[in-house]
mmCIF file of C-alpha atoms in Angstrom:
data_model
loop_
_atom_site.group_PDB
_atom_site.id
_atom_site.type_symbol
_atom_site.label_atom_id
_atom_site.label_comp_id
_atom_site.label_asym_id
_atom_site.label_seq_id
_atom_site.Cartn_x
_atom_site.Cartn_y
_atom_site.Cartn_z
ATOM 1 C CA MET O 1 0.000 0.000 0.000
ATOM 2 C CA GLN O 2 1.159 3.545 -0.719
ATOM 3 C CA VAL O 3 1.464 6.077 2.088
ATOM 4 C CA ILE O 4 1.849 9.567 0.640
ATOM 5 C CA THR O 5 4.113 11.842 2.686
ATOM 6 C CA THR O 6 5.177 14.486 0.142
ATOM 7 C CA THR O 7 3.317 17.170 -1.794
ATOM 8 C CA GLN O 8 4.868 15.895 -5.026
ATOM 9 C CA ALA O 9 3.495 12.382 -4.525
ATOM 10 C CA LEU O 10 0.089 13.755 -3.548
ATOM 11 C CA ALA O 11 -0.048 15.963 -6.653
ATOM 12 C CA ALA O 12 0.765 12.920 -8.818
ATOM 13 C CA PHE O 13 -2.077 10.926 -7.261
ATOM 14 C CA CYS O 14 -4.543 13.792 -7.627
ATOM 15 C CA LYS O 15 -3.580 14.263 -11.272
ATOM 16 C CA ASP O 16 -4.277 10.574 -11.895
ATOM 17 C CA ALA O 17 -7.538 10.690 -9.897
ATOM 18 C CA ALA O 18 -8.788 13.545 -12.088
ATOM 19 C CA ASN O 19 -9.149 11.028 -14.951
ATOM 20 C CA TYR O 20 -12.022 9.240 -13.159
ATOM 21 C CA ASP O 21 -15.614 10.244 -12.475
ATOM 22 C CA PHE O 22 -15.458 9.456 -8.753
ATOM 23 C CA VAL O 23 -13.078 9.107 -5.841
ATOM 24 C CA THR O 24 -13.862 7.565 -2.448
ATOM 25 C CA VAL O 25 -12.686 9.476 0.613
ATOM 26 C CA ASP O 26 -12.430 8.901 4.357
ATOM 27 C CA THR O 27 -10.496 10.423 7.246
ATOM 28 C CA GLU O 28 -9.138 9.499 10.642
ATOM 29 C CA PHE O 29 -9.096 12.263 13.234
ATOM 30 C CA LEU O 30 -9.046 13.060 16.937
ATOM 31 C CA ARG O 31 -11.190 15.600 18.800
ATOM 32 C CA GLU O 32 -11.581 14.304 22.345
ATOM 33 C CA THR O 33 -9.546 17.184 23.793
ATOM 34 C CA THR O 34 -10.146 19.867 21.146
ATOM 35 C CA TYR O 35 -12.992 21.911 19.686
ATOM 36 C CA TRP O 36 -11.767 21.495 16.129
ATOM 37 C CA PRO O 37 -11.085 17.965 14.853
ATOM 38 C CA LYS O 38 -7.386 17.201 14.362
ATOM 39 C CA LEU O 39 -6.891 15.551 10.983
ATOM 40 C CA CYS O 40 -4.515 12.597 11.290
ATOM 41 C CA LEU O 41 -5.037 10.630 8.069
ATOM 42 C CA VAL O 42 -6.813 10.869 4.719
ATOM 43 C CA GLN O 43 -7.696 7.796 2.679
ATOM 44 C CA ALA O 44 -8.655 8.055 -0.989
ATOM 45 C CA ALA O 45 -9.314 5.604 -3.796
ATOM 46 C CA THR O 46 -10.067 5.723 -7.501
ATOM 47 C CA PRO O 47 -11.493 2.702 -9.333
ATOM 48 C CA GLU O 48 -7.903 1.544 -9.924
ATOM 49 C CA ARG O 49 -5.816 2.802 -7.025
ATOM 50 C CA ALA O 50 -6.025 3.418 -3.275
ATOM 51 C CA VAL O 51 -3.676 5.527 -1.148
ATOM 52 C CA ILE O 52 -3.200 6.800 2.374
ATOM 53 C CA ILE O 53 -2.258 10.460 2.780
ATOM 54 C CA ASP O 54 -0.390 11.543 5.902
ATOM 55 C CA PRO O 55 -1.331 15.163 6.649
ATOM 56 C CA LEU O 56 1.068 15.198 9.613
ATOM 57 C CA ALA O 57 4.110 14.624 7.374
ATOM 58 C CA ASP O 58 6.529 17.566 7.381
ATOM 59 C CA ASP O 59 6.943 17.704 3.590
ATOM 60 C CA LEU O 60 3.264 17.517 2.650
ATOM 61 C CA SER O 61 0.764 20.215 1.731
ATOM 62 C CA LEU O 62 -2.875 19.239 1.166
ATOM 63 C CA ASP O 63 -3.359 21.880 -1.552
ATOM 64 C CA PRO O 64 -3.428 19.325 -4.427
ATOM 65 C CA PHE O 65 -6.102 17.355 -2.564
ATOM 66 C CA ALA O 66 -8.126 20.520 -2.040
ATOM 67 C CA GLU O 67 -8.156 21.004 -5.814
ATOM 68 C CA LEU O 68 -9.300 17.412 -6.304
ATOM 69 C CA LEU O 69 -12.167 17.856 -3.823
ATOM 70 C CA ALA O 70 -13.263 20.996 -5.680
ATOM 71 C CA ALA O 71 -13.228 19.396 -9.146
ATOM 72 C CA ASP O 72 -16.763 19.574 -10.543
ATOM 73 C CA HIS O 73 -16.455 16.501 -12.778
ATOM 74 C CA ILE O 74 -15.491 14.111 -9.972
ATOM 75 C CA THR O 75 -18.020 12.796 -7.456
ATOM 76 C CA LYS O 76 -16.561 12.592 -3.966
ATOM 77 C CA VAL O 77 -17.941 9.495 -2.229
ATOM 78 C CA PHE O 78 -18.085 9.295 1.569
ATOM 79 C CA HIS O 79 -19.858 7.182 4.163
ATOM 80 C CA ALA O 80 -21.473 9.181 7.001
ATOM 81 C CA ALA O 81 -19.779 12.251 5.579
ATOM 82 C CA ARG O 82 -20.675 14.993 8.037
ATOM 83 C CA GLN O 83 -17.577 14.873 10.255
ATOM 84 C CA ASP O 84 -15.226 14.308 7.322
ATOM 85 C CA ILE O 85 -16.678 17.284 5.463
ATOM 86 C CA GLU O 86 -16.484 19.435 8.595
ATOM 87 C CA ILE O 87 -12.725 18.874 8.553
ATOM 88 C CA PHE O 88 -12.391 19.868 4.901
ATOM 89 C CA VAL O 89 -14.572 22.943 5.373
ATOM 90 C CA LYS O 90 -12.307 24.036 8.232
ATOM 91 C CA LEU O 91 -9.176 23.425 6.138
ATOM 92 C CA PHE O 92 -10.305 24.640 2.718
ATOM 93 C CA GLY O 93 -13.370 26.796 3.371
ATOM 94 C CA GLU O 94 -15.766 24.854 1.143
ATOM 95 C CA VAL O 95 -17.683 21.602 0.857
ATOM 96 C CA PRO O 96 -16.376 18.973 -1.594
ATOM 97 C CA ARG O 97 -18.687 18.977 -4.623
ATOM 98 C CA PRO O 98 -20.356 17.038 -6.046
ATOM 99 C CA LEU O 99 -20.650 14.566 -3.190
ATOM 100 C CA PHE O 100 -22.371 11.279 -2.485
ATOM 101 C CA ASP O 101 -22.966 9.848 0.987
ATOM 102 C CA THR O 102 -23.485 6.083 0.955
ATOM 103 C CA GLN O 103 -25.151 6.123 4.387
ATOM 104 C CA ILE O 104 -27.860 8.450 3.085
ATOM 105 C CA ALA O 105 -28.214 6.511 -0.139
ATOM 106 C CA ALA O 106 -28.460 3.241 1.792
ATOM 107 C CA SER O 107 -31.294 4.663 3.913
ATOM 108 C CA VAL O 108 -33.167 5.681 0.772
ATOM 109 C CA CYS O 109 -32.633 2.224 -0.713
ATOM 110 C CA GLY O 110 -33.977 0.334 2.298
ATOM 111 C CA HIS O 111 -30.767 -0.796 3.989
ATOM 112 C CA GLY O 112 -31.828 0.684 7.315
ATOM 113 C CA ASP O 113 -31.550 3.965 9.168
ATOM 114 C CA SER O 114 -27.992 5.285 9.719
ATOM 115 C CA VAL O 115 -26.539 1.958 8.605
ATOM 116 C CA SER O 116 -22.886 1.504 9.584
ATOM 117 C CA TYR O 117 -20.091 1.071 7.070
ATOM 118 C CA ASP O 118 -19.169 -2.418 8.255
ATOM 119 C CA ASN O 119 -22.807 -3.538 7.948
ATOM 120 C CA LEU O 120 -22.910 -2.248 4.383
ATOM 121 C CA VAL O 121 -19.647 -4.014 3.575
ATOM 122 C CA ARG O 122 -21.135 -7.223 4.944
ATOM 123 C CA SER O 123 -24.494 -6.914 3.147
ATOM 124 C CA VAL O 124 -23.316 -5.454 -0.174
ATOM 125 C CA VAL O 125 -19.745 -6.692 -0.591
ATOM 126 C CA GLY O 126 -20.070 -9.906 1.412
ATOM 127 C CA GLU O 127 -16.968 -9.372 3.560
ATOM 128 C CA GLN O 128 -16.355 -8.888 7.274
ATOM 129 C CA LEU O 129 -14.199 -5.959 8.399
ATOM 130 C CA ASP O 130 -11.688 -6.104 11.228
ATOM 131 C CA LYS O 131 -12.636 -3.046 13.316
ATOM 132 C CA SER O 132 -10.129 -3.619 16.135
ATOM 133 C CA SER O 133 -8.083 -0.560 15.107
ATOM 134 C CA ARG O 134 -11.034 1.842 15.144
ATOM 135 C CA PHE O 135 -10.160 3.572 18.421
ATOM 136 C CA THR O 136 -6.376 3.711 18.125
ATOM 137 C CA ASP O 137 -4.316 6.899 18.389
ATOM 138 C CA TRP O 138 -4.170 8.086 14.786
ATOM 139 C CA SER O 139 -1.823 10.939 15.668
ATOM 140 C CA ALA O 140 0.971 8.595 16.805
ATOM 141 C CA ARG O 141 3.754 7.823 14.344
ATOM 142 C CA PRO O 142 4.747 5.426 12.937
ATOM 143 C CA LEU O 143 1.390 3.818 12.176
ATOM 144 C CA SER O 144 1.283 0.032 12.283
ATOM 145 C CA GLU O 145 0.562 -2.146 9.275
ATOM 146 C CA LYS O 146 -2.679 -3.182 10.967
ATOM 147 C CA GLN O 147 -3.788 0.445 11.319
ATOM 148 C CA LEU O 148 -2.978 1.201 7.694
ATOM 149 C CA THR O 149 -4.835 -1.890 6.470
ATOM 150 C CA TYR O 150 -7.879 -0.914 8.526
ATOM 151 C CA ALA O 151 -7.791 2.656 7.244
ATOM 152 C CA LEU O 152 -7.474 1.649 3.596
ATOM 153 C CA ALA O 153 -10.456 -0.711 3.827
ATOM 154 C CA ASP O 154 -12.654 2.321 4.532
ATOM 155 C CA VAL O 155 -12.252 3.478 0.931
ATOM 156 C CA THR O 156 -11.612 0.315 -1.077
ATOM 157 C CA HIS O 157 -14.910 -1.404 -0.248
ATOM 158 C CA LEU O 158 -16.632 1.944 -0.606
ATOM 159 C CA ARG O 159 -16.095 1.747 -4.369
ATOM 160 C CA ASN O 160 -18.252 -1.367 -4.680
ATOM 161 C CA ILE O 161 -20.874 -0.013 -2.271
ATOM 162 C CA TYR O 162 -21.132 3.191 -4.306
ATOM 163 C CA ALA O 163 -21.611 1.251 -7.547
ATOM 164 C CA ALA O 164 -24.275 -0.987 -6.005
ATOM 165 C CA LEU O 165 -26.224 1.909 -4.494
ATOM 166 C CA ARG O 166 -26.110 3.922 -7.709
ATOM 167 C CA THR O 167 -27.619 0.918 -9.491
ATOM 168 C CA GLU O 168 -30.391 0.665 -6.862
ATOM 169 C CA ILE O 169 -31.143 4.377 -7.102
ATOM 170 C CA ASP O 170 -31.325 4.217 -10.885
ATOM 171 C CA LYS O 171 -33.634 1.218 -10.693
ATOM 172 C CA THR O 172 -36.016 2.825 -8.174
ATOM 173 C CA ARG O 173 -35.723 6.324 -9.704
ATOM 174 C CA ARG O 174 -35.088 7.868 -6.328
ATOM 175 C CA HIS O 175 -32.496 10.385 -7.460
ATOM 176 C CA SER O 176 -34.497 13.335 -6.120
ATOM 177 C CA TRP O 177 -34.852 11.627 -2.745
ATOM 178 C CA VAL O 178 -31.086 11.301 -2.424
ATOM 179 C CA GLU O 179 -30.466 14.823 -3.703
ATOM 180 C CA ASP O 180 -32.819 16.287 -1.097
ATOM 181 C CA GLU O 181 -30.898 14.593 1.699
ATOM 182 C CA MET O 182 -27.500 15.525 0.219
ATOM 183 C CA ALA O 183 -28.485 19.202 0.083
ATOM 184 C CA ILE O 184 -27.939 19.569 3.835
ATOM 185 C CA LEU O 185 -24.473 18.049 3.592
ATOM 186 C CA ALA O 186 -23.597 20.288 0.648
ATOM 187 C CA SER O 187 -24.271 23.524 2.553
ATOM 188 C CA VAL O 188 -21.328 25.224 4.249
ATOM 189 C CA ASP O 189 -23.744 26.502 6.906
ATOM 190 C CA THR O 190 -24.137 22.918 8.145
ATOM 191 C CA TYR O 191 -20.548 22.979 9.412
ATOM 192 C CA VAL O 192 -20.240 26.535 10.694
ATOM 193 C CA THR O 193 -21.406 27.001 14.272
ATOM 194 C CA LYS O 194 -22.295 30.630 14.894
ATOM 195 C CA PRO O 195 -21.872 31.497 18.596
ATOM 196 C CA GLU O 196 -25.155 33.428 18.650
ATOM 197 C CA GLU O 197 -26.974 30.261 17.570
ATOM 198 C CA ALA O 198 -25.173 27.887 19.933
ATOM 199 C CA TRP O 199 -28.062 27.904 22.432
ATOM 200 C CA LYS O 200 -30.176 25.942 19.943
ATOM 201 C CA ARG O 201 -28.040 22.878 20.674
ATOM 202 C CA LEU O 202 -29.115 22.874 24.306
ATOM 203 C CA LYS O 203 -32.041 20.869 25.613
ATOM 204 C CA ALA O 204 -32.662 23.288 28.449
ATOM 205 C CA LYS O 205 -36.237 24.454 28.914
ATOM 206 C CA VAL O 206 -36.730 28.022 30.059
ATOM 207 C CA ASN O 207 -40.073 29.708 30.614
ATOM 208 C CA ARG O 208 -39.129 33.358 31.132
ATOM 209 C CA PRO O 209 -37.787 35.799 28.505
ATOM 210 C CA ARG O 210 -34.855 36.967 30.655
ATOM 211 C CA ASP O 211 -33.838 33.380 31.353
ATOM 212 C CA LEU O 212 -33.850 32.714 27.603
ATOM 213 C CA ALA O 213 -31.783 35.842 26.950
ATOM 214 C CA ALA O 214 -29.258 34.693 29.550
ATOM 215 C CA LEU O 215 -29.106 31.206 28.064
ATOM 216 C CA GLN O 216 -28.488 32.610 24.590
ATOM 217 C CA ALA O 217 -25.759 34.947 25.818
ATOM 218 C CA LEU O 218 -24.020 32.309 27.949
ATOM 219 C CA ALA O 219 -24.077 29.723 25.166
ATOM 220 C CA ALA O 220 -22.530 32.279 22.797
ATOM 221 C CA TRP O 221 -19.866 33.110 25.398
ATOM 222 C CA ARG O 222 -18.994 29.433 25.848
ATOM 223 C CA GLU O 223 -18.877 28.806 22.091
ATOM 224 C CA ARG O 224 -16.475 31.699 21.483
ATOM 225 C CA LYS O 225 -14.259 30.605 24.362
ATOM 226 C CA ALA O 226 -14.210 26.984 23.153
ATOM 227 C CA GLN O 227 -13.356 28.044 19.607
ATOM 228 C CA ARG O 228 -10.694 30.519 20.727
ATOM 229 C CA ASN O 229 -8.983 28.026 23.055
ATOM 230 C CA ASP O 230 -9.670 24.987 20.847
ATOM 231 C CA GLN O 231 -11.384 23.176 23.724
ATOM 232 C CA PRO O 232 -14.489 20.965 23.810
ATOM 233 C CA ARG O 233 -17.539 22.904 25.009
ATOM 234 C CA SER O 234 -17.838 20.684 28.064
ATOM 235 C CA ARG O 235 -14.290 21.591 29.106
ATOM 236 C CA VAL O 236 -15.339 25.230 29.280
ATOM 237 C CA LEU O 237 -18.624 24.543 31.078
ATOM 238 C CA LYS O 238 -21.145 21.725 30.938
ATOM 239 C CA ASP O 239 -24.655 22.149 29.539
ATOM 240 C CA ASP O 240 -26.431 21.734 32.878
ATOM 241 C CA ALA O 241 -24.226 24.423 34.407
ATOM 242 C CA LEU O 242 -25.157 26.841 31.600
ATOM 243 C CA SER O 243 -28.838 26.173 32.223
ATOM 244 C CA GLU O 244 -28.529 26.763 35.956
ATOM 245 C CA LEU O 245 -26.545 29.953 35.424
ATOM 246 C CA ALA O 246 -29.203 31.236 33.014
ATOM 247 C CA THR O 247 -32.015 30.797 35.530
ATOM 248 C CA GLN O 248 -30.162 31.708 38.753
ATOM 249 C CA ARG O 249 -27.912 34.454 37.323
ATOM 250 C CA PRO O 250 -25.315 34.805 40.125
ATOM 251 C CA MET O 251 -23.835 38.300 40.389
ATOM 252 C CA THR O 252 -21.034 37.677 42.899
ATOM 253 C CA PRO O 253 -18.326 35.006 43.259
ATOM 254 C CA ASP O 254 -19.961 33.737 46.457
ATOM 255 C CA ALA O 255 -23.293 33.236 44.665
ATOM 256 C CA PHE O 256 -21.653 30.598 42.445
ATOM 257 C CA GLU O 257 -21.112 28.408 45.497
ATOM 258 C CA LYS O 258 -24.870 27.972 45.874
ATOM 259 C CA LEU O 259 -25.229 26.386 42.444
ATOM 260 C CA ARG O 260 -25.304 22.600 42.149
ATOM 261 C CA ALA O 261 -24.056 22.206 38.560
ATOM 262 C CA VAL O 262 -21.080 24.577 38.831
ATOM 263 C CA PRO O 263 -17.763 23.228 40.235
ATOM 264 C CA ARG O 264 -16.755 24.356 43.715
ATOM 265 C CA GLY O 265 -14.526 27.411 43.673
ATOM 266 C CA TYR O 266 -15.572 28.326 40.141
ATOM 267 C CA GLY O 267 -16.808 31.726 41.309
ATOM 268 C CA ARG O 268 -13.188 32.824 41.873
ATOM 269 C CA SER O 269 -12.089 31.971 38.329
ATOM 270 C CA SER O 270 -11.524 34.392 35.454
ATOM 271 C CA ALA O 271 -14.306 32.587 33.568
ATOM 272 C CA ALA O 272 -16.767 33.412 36.368
ATOM 273 C CA THR O 273 -15.767 37.077 36.118
ATOM 274 C CA GLU O 274 -16.630 36.981 32.410
ATOM 275 C CA ILE O 275 -19.937 35.236 33.132
ATOM 276 C CA ILE O 276 -20.913 37.863 35.688
ATOM 277 C CA GLU O 277 -20.321 40.594 33.106
ATOM 278 C CA VAL O 278 -22.498 38.705 30.601
ATOM 279 C CA LEU O 279 -25.272 38.334 33.165
ATOM 280 C CA LYS O 280 -25.098 41.985 34.192
ATOM 281 C CA THR O 281 -25.689 42.920 30.561
ATOM 282 C CA ILE O 282 -28.755 40.669 30.491
ATOM 283 C CA GLU O 283 -30.127 42.116 33.720
ATOM 284 C CA ALA O 284 -29.810 45.611 32.261
ATOM 285 C CA LEU O 285 -31.895 44.815 29.176
ATOM 286 C CA ASP O 286 -35.264 46.484 28.863
ATOM 287 C CA LYS O 287 -38.208 44.090 28.723
ATOM 288 C CA THR O 288 -38.860 45.119 25.130
ATOM 289 C CA ALA O 289 -35.392 43.870 24.139
ATOM 290 C CA LEU O 290 -35.861 40.375 25.545
ATOM 291 C CA PRO O 291 -36.491 37.402 23.235
ATOM 292 C CA LYS O 292 -39.908 35.810 23.141
ATOM 293 C CA VAL O 293 -40.269 32.403 24.757
ATOM 294 C CA PRO O 294 -41.941 30.009 22.287
ATOM 295 C CA GLU O 295 -45.604 29.522 23.062
ATOM 296 C CA LYS O 296 -46.707 26.164 24.333
ATOM 297 C CA PRO O 297 -48.444 24.109 21.617
ATOM 298 C CA ARG O 298 -52.211 24.378 21.444
ATOM 299 C CA GLY O 299 -54.592 21.739 20.185
ATOM 300 C CA PRO O 300 -54.049 17.965 20.280
ATOM 301 C CA SER O 301 -50.881 16.787 21.984
ATOM 302 C CA PRO O 302 -48.201 15.547 19.563
ATOM 303 C CA LYS O 303 -47.598 12.729 22.024
ATOM 304 C CA GLY O 304 -51.256 11.675 22.062
ATOM 305 C CA ALA O 305 -53.292 9.265 19.961
ATOM 306 C CA ILE O 306 -53.022 11.213 16.693
ATOM 307 C CA GLY O 307 -49.248 11.313 16.930
ATOM 308 C CA ASP O 308 -49.193 7.588 17.654
ATOM 309 C CA LEU O 309 -51.322 6.888 14.577
ATOM 310 C CA LEU O 310 -49.064 8.981 12.365
ATOM 311 C CA ARG O 311 -46.030 7.094 13.604
ATOM 312 C CA VAL O 312 -47.730 3.789 12.763
ATOM 313 C CA LEU O 313 -48.541 5.169 9.316
ATOM 314 C CA LEU O 314 -44.943 6.300 8.845
ATOM 315 C CA LYS O 315 -43.615 2.838 9.688
ATOM 316 C CA ALA O 316 -46.087 1.229 7.293
ATOM 317 C CA VAL O 317 -45.217 3.619 4.450
ATOM 318 C CA ALA O 318 -41.486 3.148 5.069
ATOM 319 C CA ASP O 319 -41.789 -0.650 5.053
ATOM 320 C CA LYS O 320 -43.904 -0.651 1.907
ATOM 321 C CA ASN O 321 -41.437 1.527 0.009
ATOM 322 C CA GLY O 322 -38.251 0.033 1.419
ATOM 323 C CA VAL O 323 -36.861 3.247 2.885
ATOM 324 C CA ALA O 324 -35.769 4.305 6.361
ATOM 325 C CA THR O 325 -38.437 6.187 8.323
ATOM 326 C CA ARG O 326 -36.051 9.054 9.104
ATOM 327 C CA ILE O 327 -35.696 9.845 5.408
ATOM 328 C CA ILE O 328 -39.462 10.346 5.060
ATOM 329 C CA ALA O 329 -40.281 12.203 8.286
ATOM 330 C CA SER O 330 -38.666 12.978 11.611
ATOM 331 C CA SER O 331 -40.370 12.810 14.976
ATOM 332 C CA ASP O 332 -40.406 16.621 14.993
ATOM 333 C CA ASP O 333 -42.149 16.570 11.593
ATOM 334 C CA ILE O 334 -44.916 14.392 12.992
ATOM 335 C CA ASP O 335 -45.315 16.590 16.080
ATOM 336 C CA ALA O 336 -45.623 19.635 13.823
ATOM 337 C CA ILE O 337 -48.221 17.978 11.566
ATOM 338 C CA VAL O 338 -50.357 17.080 14.581
ATOM 339 C CA LEU O 339 -50.392 20.756 15.559
ATOM 340 C CA ASP O 340 -50.650 22.383 12.116
ATOM 341 C CA ASP O 341 -51.899 21.150 8.730
ATOM 342 C CA ASN O 342 -49.641 23.708 7.065
ATOM 343 C CA ALA O 343 -46.523 23.087 9.126
ATOM 344 C CA ASP O 344 -43.317 24.080 7.363
ATOM 345 C CA VAL O 345 -41.627 20.676 7.561
ATOM 346 C CA PRO O 346 -40.024 18.438 4.908
ATOM 347 C CA ALA O 347 -42.729 15.773 5.359
ATOM 348 C CA LEU O 348 -45.276 18.175 3.854
ATOM 349 C CA ARG O 349 -43.163 19.113 0.838
ATOM 350 C CA GLY O 350 -42.203 17.487 -2.456
ATOM 351 C CA TRP O 351 -41.998 13.736 -2.784
ATOM 352 C CA ARG O 352 -42.390 13.265 0.975
ATOM 353 C CA ARG O 353 -45.824 14.925 0.918
ATOM 354 C CA LYS O 354 -46.934 12.657 -1.900
ATOM 355 C CA LEU O 355 -45.572 9.550 -0.198
ATOM 356 C CA PHE O 356 -46.568 10.298 3.398
ATOM 357 C CA GLY O 357 -47.715 13.859 4.133
ATOM 358 C CA GLU O 358 -51.098 13.715 2.387
ATOM 359 C CA LYS O 359 -51.868 10.400 4.056
ATOM 360 C CA ALA O 360 -50.828 11.810 7.428
ATOM 361 C CA LEU O 361 -53.288 14.688 7.049
ATOM 362 C CA ALA O 362 -56.008 12.264 5.974
ATOM 363 C CA VAL O 363 -55.439 10.129 9.072
ATOM 364 C CA LYS O 364 -55.412 13.220 11.271
ATOM 365 C CA HIS O 365 -58.823 14.321 9.953
ATOM 366 C CA GLY O 366 -60.420 10.888 9.883
ATOM 367 C CA ARG O 367 -60.428 10.452 6.100
ATOM 368 C CA LEU O 368 -58.057 7.492 6.284
ATOM 369 C CA ALA O 369 -58.020 4.645 8.779
ATOM 370 C CA LEU O 370 -55.341 2.100 9.575
ATOM 371 C CA ALA O 371 -56.047 -1.583 10.028
ATOM 372 C CA ALA O 372 -53.805 -4.372 11.255
ATOM 373 C CA THR O 373 -53.781 -7.494 9.071
ATOM 374 C CA ARG O 374 -51.612 -10.571 8.767
ATOM 375 C CA LYS O 375 -49.723 -8.788 6.019
ATOM 376 C CA GLY O 376 -49.139 -5.741 8.180
ATOM 377 C CA VAL O 377 -50.795 -2.347 8.526
ATOM 378 C CA VAL O 378 -53.039 -1.354 5.643
ATOM 379 C CA GLU O 379 -54.732 1.934 4.766
ATOM 380 C CA VAL O 380 -58.550 2.017 4.675
ATOM 381 C CA PRO O 381 -60.340 5.053 3.138
ATOM 382 C CA VAL O 382 -63.143 6.439 5.294
ATOM 383 C CA ASP O 383 -66.384 7.845 3.860
ATOM 384 C CA LEU O 384 -67.381 10.701 6.169
ATOM 385 C CA GLU O 385 -70.712 11.383 4.455
#
């Protein structure tokens, strides 16, 4: 196997790869102790050749590979691409295009929801992968032969999986389904976390406008600090601590000691001083400047009988069409449909509306019933006259 450690060798591979219509790509990285993923290895394969690229080598620049990823005539094939693409967006400022994610395509083709690479290799290629090197230290050098063999397998089998899935998509004419799902991956915004939007990641529930303003401001503060220091968010402050700070809003070092989720002595830290300044700004805001807390849903509960029926319908539609349920509608989509016939969700747009959305509305309003039979759940039209 070839391990590329020089820019010259990488440029030669990329020049050769440009003669093909696709290249498979994977990465190995570390991010347990950092905010940004640390790229340790890049694997790439054309239909005829597979290589390992060492981005940690002293004499190697990834510029030739950046040009390959940007080439419009070459499809870049990944499996579960989001984290790999995040790395390339950070390095090169753009998403590889055009791209193809075999995990998404597999879900569309009925191989299951979020199917793993080794399961696809087993079901499509008929081989069993040795995954014992998955959690090794990819930043350590030299890499063992076992590590390199493991890494290369992530792109060599991917060639056959890509070919098989393309055939299935052509046969079922589900190109638009795949393209819809790929659109999220293809957007740079998917990989750029704006500090002012960091609060949306949190599961904290706040009921007062000033609490929400504090949560938004504290989450933005943590995100900027994590990015600046290249630390995981949790190393700066854990989610439950942010939530408690937003609702309790301590204004003195001693007040921090009364909080359960904040470490003892934290009130004397420089970070606590910064937090106090953030909270003072929030306290000074006029009521008219505070964000609005989302209203509680009105009407039938999304977790009630109607929601349950729609989830049964979703499973039946997914099984009938051989596609993962997540591709058709998310749990949030169903909750939204229960509350609003005109909800702005993917399940009520395009091919998803035709496949599931219209039926979901019919079930909701009693125009369509569901019946359990030996062959599974079937749809029964209801005459309301």
